[in-house]
Each structure stands twice: as structure tokens, then as C-alpha cells.
mmCIF file of C-alpha atoms in Angstrom:
data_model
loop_
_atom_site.group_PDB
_atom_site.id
_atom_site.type_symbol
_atom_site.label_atom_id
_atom_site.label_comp_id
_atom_site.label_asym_id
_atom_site.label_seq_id
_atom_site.Cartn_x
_atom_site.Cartn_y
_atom_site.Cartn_z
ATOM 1 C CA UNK A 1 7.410 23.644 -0.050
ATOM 2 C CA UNK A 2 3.948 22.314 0.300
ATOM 3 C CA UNK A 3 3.804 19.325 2.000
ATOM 4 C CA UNK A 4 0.378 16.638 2.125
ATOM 5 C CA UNK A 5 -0.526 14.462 4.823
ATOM 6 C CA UNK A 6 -0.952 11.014 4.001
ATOM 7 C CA UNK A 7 0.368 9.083 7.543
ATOM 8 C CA UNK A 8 -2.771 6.873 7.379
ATOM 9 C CA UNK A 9 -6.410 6.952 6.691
ATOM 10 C CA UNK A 10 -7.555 6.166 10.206
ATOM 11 C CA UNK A 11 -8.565 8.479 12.737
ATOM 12 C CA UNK A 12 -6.283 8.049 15.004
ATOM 13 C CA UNK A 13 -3.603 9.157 12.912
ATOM 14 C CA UNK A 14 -4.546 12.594 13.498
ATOM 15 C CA UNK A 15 -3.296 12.903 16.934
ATOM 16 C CA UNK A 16 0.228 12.628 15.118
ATOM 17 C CA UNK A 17 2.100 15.665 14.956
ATOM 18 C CA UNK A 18 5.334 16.410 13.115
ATOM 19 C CA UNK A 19 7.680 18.944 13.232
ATOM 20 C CA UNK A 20 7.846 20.824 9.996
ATOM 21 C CA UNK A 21 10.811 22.596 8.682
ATOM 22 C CA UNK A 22 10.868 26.286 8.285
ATOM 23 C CA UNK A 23 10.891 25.875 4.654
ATOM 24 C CA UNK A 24 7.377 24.208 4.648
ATOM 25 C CA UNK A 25 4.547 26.965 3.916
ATOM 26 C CA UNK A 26 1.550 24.874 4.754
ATOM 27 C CA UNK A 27 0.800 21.507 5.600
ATOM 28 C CA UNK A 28 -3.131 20.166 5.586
ATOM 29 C CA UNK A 29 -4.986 16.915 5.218
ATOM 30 C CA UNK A 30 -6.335 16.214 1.547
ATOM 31 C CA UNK A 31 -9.525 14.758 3.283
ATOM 32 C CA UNK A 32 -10.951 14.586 6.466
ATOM 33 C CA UNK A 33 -9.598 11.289 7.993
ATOM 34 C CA UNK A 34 -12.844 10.311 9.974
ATOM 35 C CA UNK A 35 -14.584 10.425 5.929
ATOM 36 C CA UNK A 36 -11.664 8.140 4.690
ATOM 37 C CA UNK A 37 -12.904 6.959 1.659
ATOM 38 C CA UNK A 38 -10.918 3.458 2.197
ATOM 39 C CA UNK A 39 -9.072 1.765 5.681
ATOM 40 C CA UNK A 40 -5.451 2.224 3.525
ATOM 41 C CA UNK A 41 -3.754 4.901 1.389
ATOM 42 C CA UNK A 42 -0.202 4.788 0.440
ATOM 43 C CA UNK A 43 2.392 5.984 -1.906
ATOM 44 C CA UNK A 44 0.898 9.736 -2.293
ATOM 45 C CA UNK A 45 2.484 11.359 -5.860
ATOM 46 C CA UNK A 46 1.540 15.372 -6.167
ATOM 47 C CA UNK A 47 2.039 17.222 -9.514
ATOM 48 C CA UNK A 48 1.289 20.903 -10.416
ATOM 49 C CA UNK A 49 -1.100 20.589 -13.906
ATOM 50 C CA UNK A 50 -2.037 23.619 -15.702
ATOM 51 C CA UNK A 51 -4.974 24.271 -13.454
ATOM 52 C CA UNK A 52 -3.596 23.289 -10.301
ATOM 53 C CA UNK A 53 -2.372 20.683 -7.420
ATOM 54 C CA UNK A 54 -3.702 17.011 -7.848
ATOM 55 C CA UNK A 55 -2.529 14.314 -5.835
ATOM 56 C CA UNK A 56 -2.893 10.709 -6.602
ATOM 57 C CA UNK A 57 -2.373 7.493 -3.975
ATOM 58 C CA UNK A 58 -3.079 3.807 -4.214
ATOM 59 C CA UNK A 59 -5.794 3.155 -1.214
ATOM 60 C CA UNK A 60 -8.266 0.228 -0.370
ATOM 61 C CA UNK A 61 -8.362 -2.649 2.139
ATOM 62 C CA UNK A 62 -4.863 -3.002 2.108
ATOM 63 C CA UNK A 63 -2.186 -3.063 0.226
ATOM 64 C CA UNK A 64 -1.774 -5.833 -2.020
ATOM 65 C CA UNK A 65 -5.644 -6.695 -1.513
ATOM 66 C CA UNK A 66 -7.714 -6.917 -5.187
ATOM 67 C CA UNK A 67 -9.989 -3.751 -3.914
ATOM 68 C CA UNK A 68 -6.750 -1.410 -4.101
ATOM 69 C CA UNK A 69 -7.640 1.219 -7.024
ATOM 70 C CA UNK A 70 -5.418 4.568 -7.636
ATOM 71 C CA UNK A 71 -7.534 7.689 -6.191
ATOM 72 C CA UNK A 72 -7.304 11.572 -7.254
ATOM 73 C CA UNK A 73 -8.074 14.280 -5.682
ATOM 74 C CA UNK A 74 -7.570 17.841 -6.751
ATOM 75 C CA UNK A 75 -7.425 21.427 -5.182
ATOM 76 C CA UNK A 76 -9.554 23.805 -6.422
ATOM 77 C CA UNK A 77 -9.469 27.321 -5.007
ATOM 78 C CA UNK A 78 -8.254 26.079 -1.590
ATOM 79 C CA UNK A 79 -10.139 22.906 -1.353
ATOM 80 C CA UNK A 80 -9.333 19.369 -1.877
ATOM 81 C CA UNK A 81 -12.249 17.945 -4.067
ATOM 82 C CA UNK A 82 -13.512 14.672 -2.498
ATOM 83 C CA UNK A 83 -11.344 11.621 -3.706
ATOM 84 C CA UNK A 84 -11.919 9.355 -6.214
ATOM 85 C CA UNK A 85 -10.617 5.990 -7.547
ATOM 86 C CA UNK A 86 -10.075 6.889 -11.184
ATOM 87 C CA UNK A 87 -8.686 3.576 -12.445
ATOM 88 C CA UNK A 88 -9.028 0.037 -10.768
ATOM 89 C CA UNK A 89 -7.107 -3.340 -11.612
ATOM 90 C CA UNK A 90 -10.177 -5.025 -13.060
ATOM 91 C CA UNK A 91 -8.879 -7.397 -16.000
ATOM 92 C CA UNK A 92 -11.507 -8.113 -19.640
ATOM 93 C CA UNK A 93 -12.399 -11.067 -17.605
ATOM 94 C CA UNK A 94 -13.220 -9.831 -14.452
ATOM 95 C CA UNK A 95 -10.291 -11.142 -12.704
ATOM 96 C CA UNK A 96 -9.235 -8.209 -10.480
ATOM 97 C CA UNK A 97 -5.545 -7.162 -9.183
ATOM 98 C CA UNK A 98 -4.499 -4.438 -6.766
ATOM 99 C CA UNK A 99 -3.431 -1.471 -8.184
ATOM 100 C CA UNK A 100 0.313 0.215 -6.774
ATOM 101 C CA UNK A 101 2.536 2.889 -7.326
ATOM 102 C CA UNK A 102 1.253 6.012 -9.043
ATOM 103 C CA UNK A 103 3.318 8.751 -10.671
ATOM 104 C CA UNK A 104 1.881 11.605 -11.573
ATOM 105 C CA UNK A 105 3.983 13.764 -13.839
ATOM 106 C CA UNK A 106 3.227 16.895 -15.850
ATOM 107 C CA UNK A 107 5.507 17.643 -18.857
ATOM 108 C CA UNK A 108 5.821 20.675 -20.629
ATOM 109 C CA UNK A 109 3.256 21.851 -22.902
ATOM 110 C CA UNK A 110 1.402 18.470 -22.861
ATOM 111 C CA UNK A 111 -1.420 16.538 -21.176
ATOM 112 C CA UNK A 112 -1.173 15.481 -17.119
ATOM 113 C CA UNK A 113 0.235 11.885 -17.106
ATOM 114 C CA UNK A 114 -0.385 9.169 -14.287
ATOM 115 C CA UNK A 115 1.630 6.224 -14.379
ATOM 116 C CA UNK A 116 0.810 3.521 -11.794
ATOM 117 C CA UNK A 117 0.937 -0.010 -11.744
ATOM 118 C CA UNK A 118 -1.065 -3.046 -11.180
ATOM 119 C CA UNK A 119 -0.608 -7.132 -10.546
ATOM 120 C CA UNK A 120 -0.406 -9.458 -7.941
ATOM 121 C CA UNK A 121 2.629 -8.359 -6.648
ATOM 122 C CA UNK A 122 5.477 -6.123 -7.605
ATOM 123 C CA UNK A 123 7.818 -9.183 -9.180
ATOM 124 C CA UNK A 124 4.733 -9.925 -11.311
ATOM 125 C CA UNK A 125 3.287 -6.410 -11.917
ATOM 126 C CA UNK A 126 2.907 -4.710 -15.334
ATOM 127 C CA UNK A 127 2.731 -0.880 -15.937
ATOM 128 C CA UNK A 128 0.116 0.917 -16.875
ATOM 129 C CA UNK A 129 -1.134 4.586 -18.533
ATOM 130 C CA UNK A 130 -3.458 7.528 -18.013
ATOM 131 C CA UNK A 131 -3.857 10.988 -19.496
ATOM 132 C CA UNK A 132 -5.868 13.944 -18.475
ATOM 133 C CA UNK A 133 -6.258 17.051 -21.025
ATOM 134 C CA UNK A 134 -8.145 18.504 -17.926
ATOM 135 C CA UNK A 135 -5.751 19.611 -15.078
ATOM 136 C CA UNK A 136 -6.934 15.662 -13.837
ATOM 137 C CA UNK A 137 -10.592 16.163 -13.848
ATOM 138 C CA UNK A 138 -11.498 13.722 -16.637
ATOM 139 C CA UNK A 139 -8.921 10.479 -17.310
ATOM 140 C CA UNK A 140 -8.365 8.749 -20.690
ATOM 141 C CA UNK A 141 -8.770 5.212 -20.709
ATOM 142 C CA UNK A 142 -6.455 2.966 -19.233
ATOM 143 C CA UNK A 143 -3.459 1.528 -21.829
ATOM 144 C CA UNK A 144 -1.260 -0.786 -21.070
ATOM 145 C CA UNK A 145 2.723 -0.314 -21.485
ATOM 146 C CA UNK A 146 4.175 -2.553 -23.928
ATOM 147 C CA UNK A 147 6.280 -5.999 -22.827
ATOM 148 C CA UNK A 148 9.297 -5.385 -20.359
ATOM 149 C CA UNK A 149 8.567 -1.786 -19.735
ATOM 150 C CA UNK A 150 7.037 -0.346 -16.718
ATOM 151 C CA UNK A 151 7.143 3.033 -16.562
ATOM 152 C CA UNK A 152 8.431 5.417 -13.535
ATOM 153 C CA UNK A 153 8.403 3.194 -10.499
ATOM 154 C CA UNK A 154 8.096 5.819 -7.644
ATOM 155 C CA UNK A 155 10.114 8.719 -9.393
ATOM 156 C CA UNK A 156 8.928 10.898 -12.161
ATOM 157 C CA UNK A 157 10.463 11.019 -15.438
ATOM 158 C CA UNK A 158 12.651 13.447 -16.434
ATOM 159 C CA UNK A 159 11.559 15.571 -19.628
ATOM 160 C CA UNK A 160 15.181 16.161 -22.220
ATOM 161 C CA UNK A 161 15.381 19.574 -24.205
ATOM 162 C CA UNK A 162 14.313 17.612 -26.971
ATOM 163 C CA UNK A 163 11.079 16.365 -25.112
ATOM 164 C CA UNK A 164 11.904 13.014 -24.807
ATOM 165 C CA UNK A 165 11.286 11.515 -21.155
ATOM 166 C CA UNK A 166 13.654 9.279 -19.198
ATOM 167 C CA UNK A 167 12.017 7.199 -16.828
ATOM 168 C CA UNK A 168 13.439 5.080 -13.812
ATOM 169 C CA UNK A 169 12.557 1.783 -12.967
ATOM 170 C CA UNK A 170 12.948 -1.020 -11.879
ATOM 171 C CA UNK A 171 12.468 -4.869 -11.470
ATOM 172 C CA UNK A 172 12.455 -7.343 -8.225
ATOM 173 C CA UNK A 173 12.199 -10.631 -9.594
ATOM 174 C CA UNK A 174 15.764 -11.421 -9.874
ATOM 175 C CA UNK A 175 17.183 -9.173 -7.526
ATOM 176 C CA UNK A 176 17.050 -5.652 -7.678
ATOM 177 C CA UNK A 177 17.554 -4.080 -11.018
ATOM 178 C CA UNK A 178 17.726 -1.008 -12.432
ATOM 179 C CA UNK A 179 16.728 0.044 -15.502
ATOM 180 C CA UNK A 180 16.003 3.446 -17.540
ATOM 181 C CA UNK A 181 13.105 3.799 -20.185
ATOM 182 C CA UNK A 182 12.726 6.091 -22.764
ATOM 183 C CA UNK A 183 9.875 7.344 -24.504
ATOM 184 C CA UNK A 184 9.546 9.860 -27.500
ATOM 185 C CA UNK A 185 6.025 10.218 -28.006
ATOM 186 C CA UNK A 186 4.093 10.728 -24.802
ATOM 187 C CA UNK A 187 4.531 7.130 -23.662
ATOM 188 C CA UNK A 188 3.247 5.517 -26.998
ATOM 189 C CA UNK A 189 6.544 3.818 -28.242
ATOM 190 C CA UNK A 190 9.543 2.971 -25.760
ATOM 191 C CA UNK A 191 12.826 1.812 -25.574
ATOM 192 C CA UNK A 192 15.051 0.953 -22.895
ATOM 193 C CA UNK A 193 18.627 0.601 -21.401
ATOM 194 C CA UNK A 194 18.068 -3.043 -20.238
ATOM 195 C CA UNK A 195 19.434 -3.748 -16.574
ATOM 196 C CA UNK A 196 22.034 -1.515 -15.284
ATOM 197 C CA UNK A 197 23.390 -3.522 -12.552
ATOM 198 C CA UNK A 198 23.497 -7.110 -11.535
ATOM 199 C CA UNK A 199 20.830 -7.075 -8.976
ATOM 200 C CA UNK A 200 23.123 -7.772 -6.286
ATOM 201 C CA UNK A 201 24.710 -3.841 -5.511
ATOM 202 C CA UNK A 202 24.170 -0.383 -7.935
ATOM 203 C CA UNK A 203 27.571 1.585 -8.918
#
């Protein structure tokens, strides 16, 4: 077990110390907290692509400000390269949301995937899309899940024998509901079970 420090992004933070468990083989910052790139970070997601570690977070101001953007950062040999915001929540009109939640998930024998989200808030937020052929170096361009579907929330998906990917989620604007999407084709089409509880208590 590897595990990746992301308590804060101000210096302070550092003085923190945590005991780790015996199974944890190393523990290290992914950036030097006195060069935080942004005040916040939050919501780290780590996935093992076909040439290595990258992590992925959702930093800025703070969160739910319009300057939140999802960063990357990637080990190479056994250094972090410097973070960067790959996507932002910048609409065609220049109206800008924060960005929140990124999954980063790595299927089988197919391109890196980062799901993340981005809206005013999480009862009004809509999901969102990118793919790297690189091991995250390079990013495709942002696409937008269709209506009602979301994507992971926090979790990552869960790849079936036949390659299909199951994908938890949920919604808050009427409670909170659970729901599981399905994809077939690398995110392109979907489907999904509609709610699976009544937003009042799961099971």
C-alpha cells in the first residue's frame, strides 16, 4: 500500500504527522506544500496507467469557488511531475463553474479514464469525461455525459468479464439516492438502474 498526502495545501499542514500502518510501504507529498499550486486541494483519486502512478484532485480557492479546476500530476521514475489543472469548468459562454470529484480509473486493455464533475453545486452538477492514450500525459477533450447520468461519484467503476463497466452514483437533490450506471463502450452510450432506494435509508 502506497499511500499520498493530500491533508491540505498549506504549509502548515506539514507539521502533521500520522501514524501509518505496517502495511503502508511509503508515504510522500506529491508536491512540495510551500509551492502549492492553489490555497485548496481535495478529493485526491490515484490510478496505476500503463506507464505509471497519476493522481488527480479538484484544487483552487476553495471548494465550490468558480476557479476550482481538476489537477494531475504523475510519477515518473520517482518523481511527482509538477501539477497541472488539465480540465476547468469554463462553459461556450464563458460562464465558469467549479469543478468536483475526480475518478480516475484504468480499465483493462484501454485508455486512462478521468471522470469528474462540474456545476454549481453537487444537487445541480452534471458529469463529465476525459481520456488519456498516454499513461495521463496528454487529455482528450472534455465530453459531456448524456442527461441523468453522472458517472462514478467518488468510487471507480467496476470493469465485468465482458468489459462492460458498472459505475456508482449518486444524486442529492431529493434526498440521497443511489443509483448504478452502465456503460458498454468506454463511456460513449449508457444506461442505468434508476434510483435504488427512496432517499430516505439504503437496504
Amino acid at each position: 500500500m502506497i499511500i499520498f498526502r493530500f491533508i491540505s495545501c498549506t504549509p502548515e499542514s506539514k507539521t502533521v504527522e500520522t501514524k501509518m500502518h505496517e502495511s503502508v510501504l511509503k508515504s510522500e507529498y506529491v508536491f512540495e506544500l510551500e509551492n502549492a499550486p492553489t490555497p485548496e486541494c481535495h478529493a485526491s483519486t490515484v490510478a496505476e496507467s500503463k506507464d505509471g502512478l497519476v493522481a488527480a484532485w479538484f484544487a483552487g480557492t476553495k471548494e465550490k469557488n468558480k476557479d476550482v479546476g481538476i489537477w494531475v500530476s504523475r510519477l515518473v521514475g520517482t518523481n511527482w511531475t509538477a501539477p497541472v489543472e488539465i480540465v476547468n469548468g469554463v462553459q461556450d459562454d464563458g460562464t465558469r463553474y467549479p469543478c468536483w470529484n475526480p475518478v480516475l480509473f484504468q480499465p483493462e486493455d484501454q485508455p486512462l479514464m478521468l471522470f469528474y464533475k462540474v456545476g454549481p453545486s453537487p444537487r445541480e452538477w452534471w458529469g463529465m469525461l476525459v481520456i488519456s492514450d498516454d499513461g495521463g500525459n496528454t487529455w482528450s477533450e472534455p465530453q459531456k455525459l448524456p442527461g441523468g447520468i453522472l458517472g462514478p461519484i467518488k468510487n471507480k467503476p467496476v470493469q465485468l468479464a465482458n468489459d462492460d463497466f458498472l459505475c456508482p452514483t449518486s444524486t442529492e437533490h431529493d434526498g440521497l439516492k443511489v443509483q448504478i450506471e452502465r456503460t458498454t463502450d468506454l463511456g460513449q452510450t449508457w444506461t442505468t438502474t434508476g434510483d435504488i432506494n427512496d432517499g430516505k435509508k439504503i437496504g
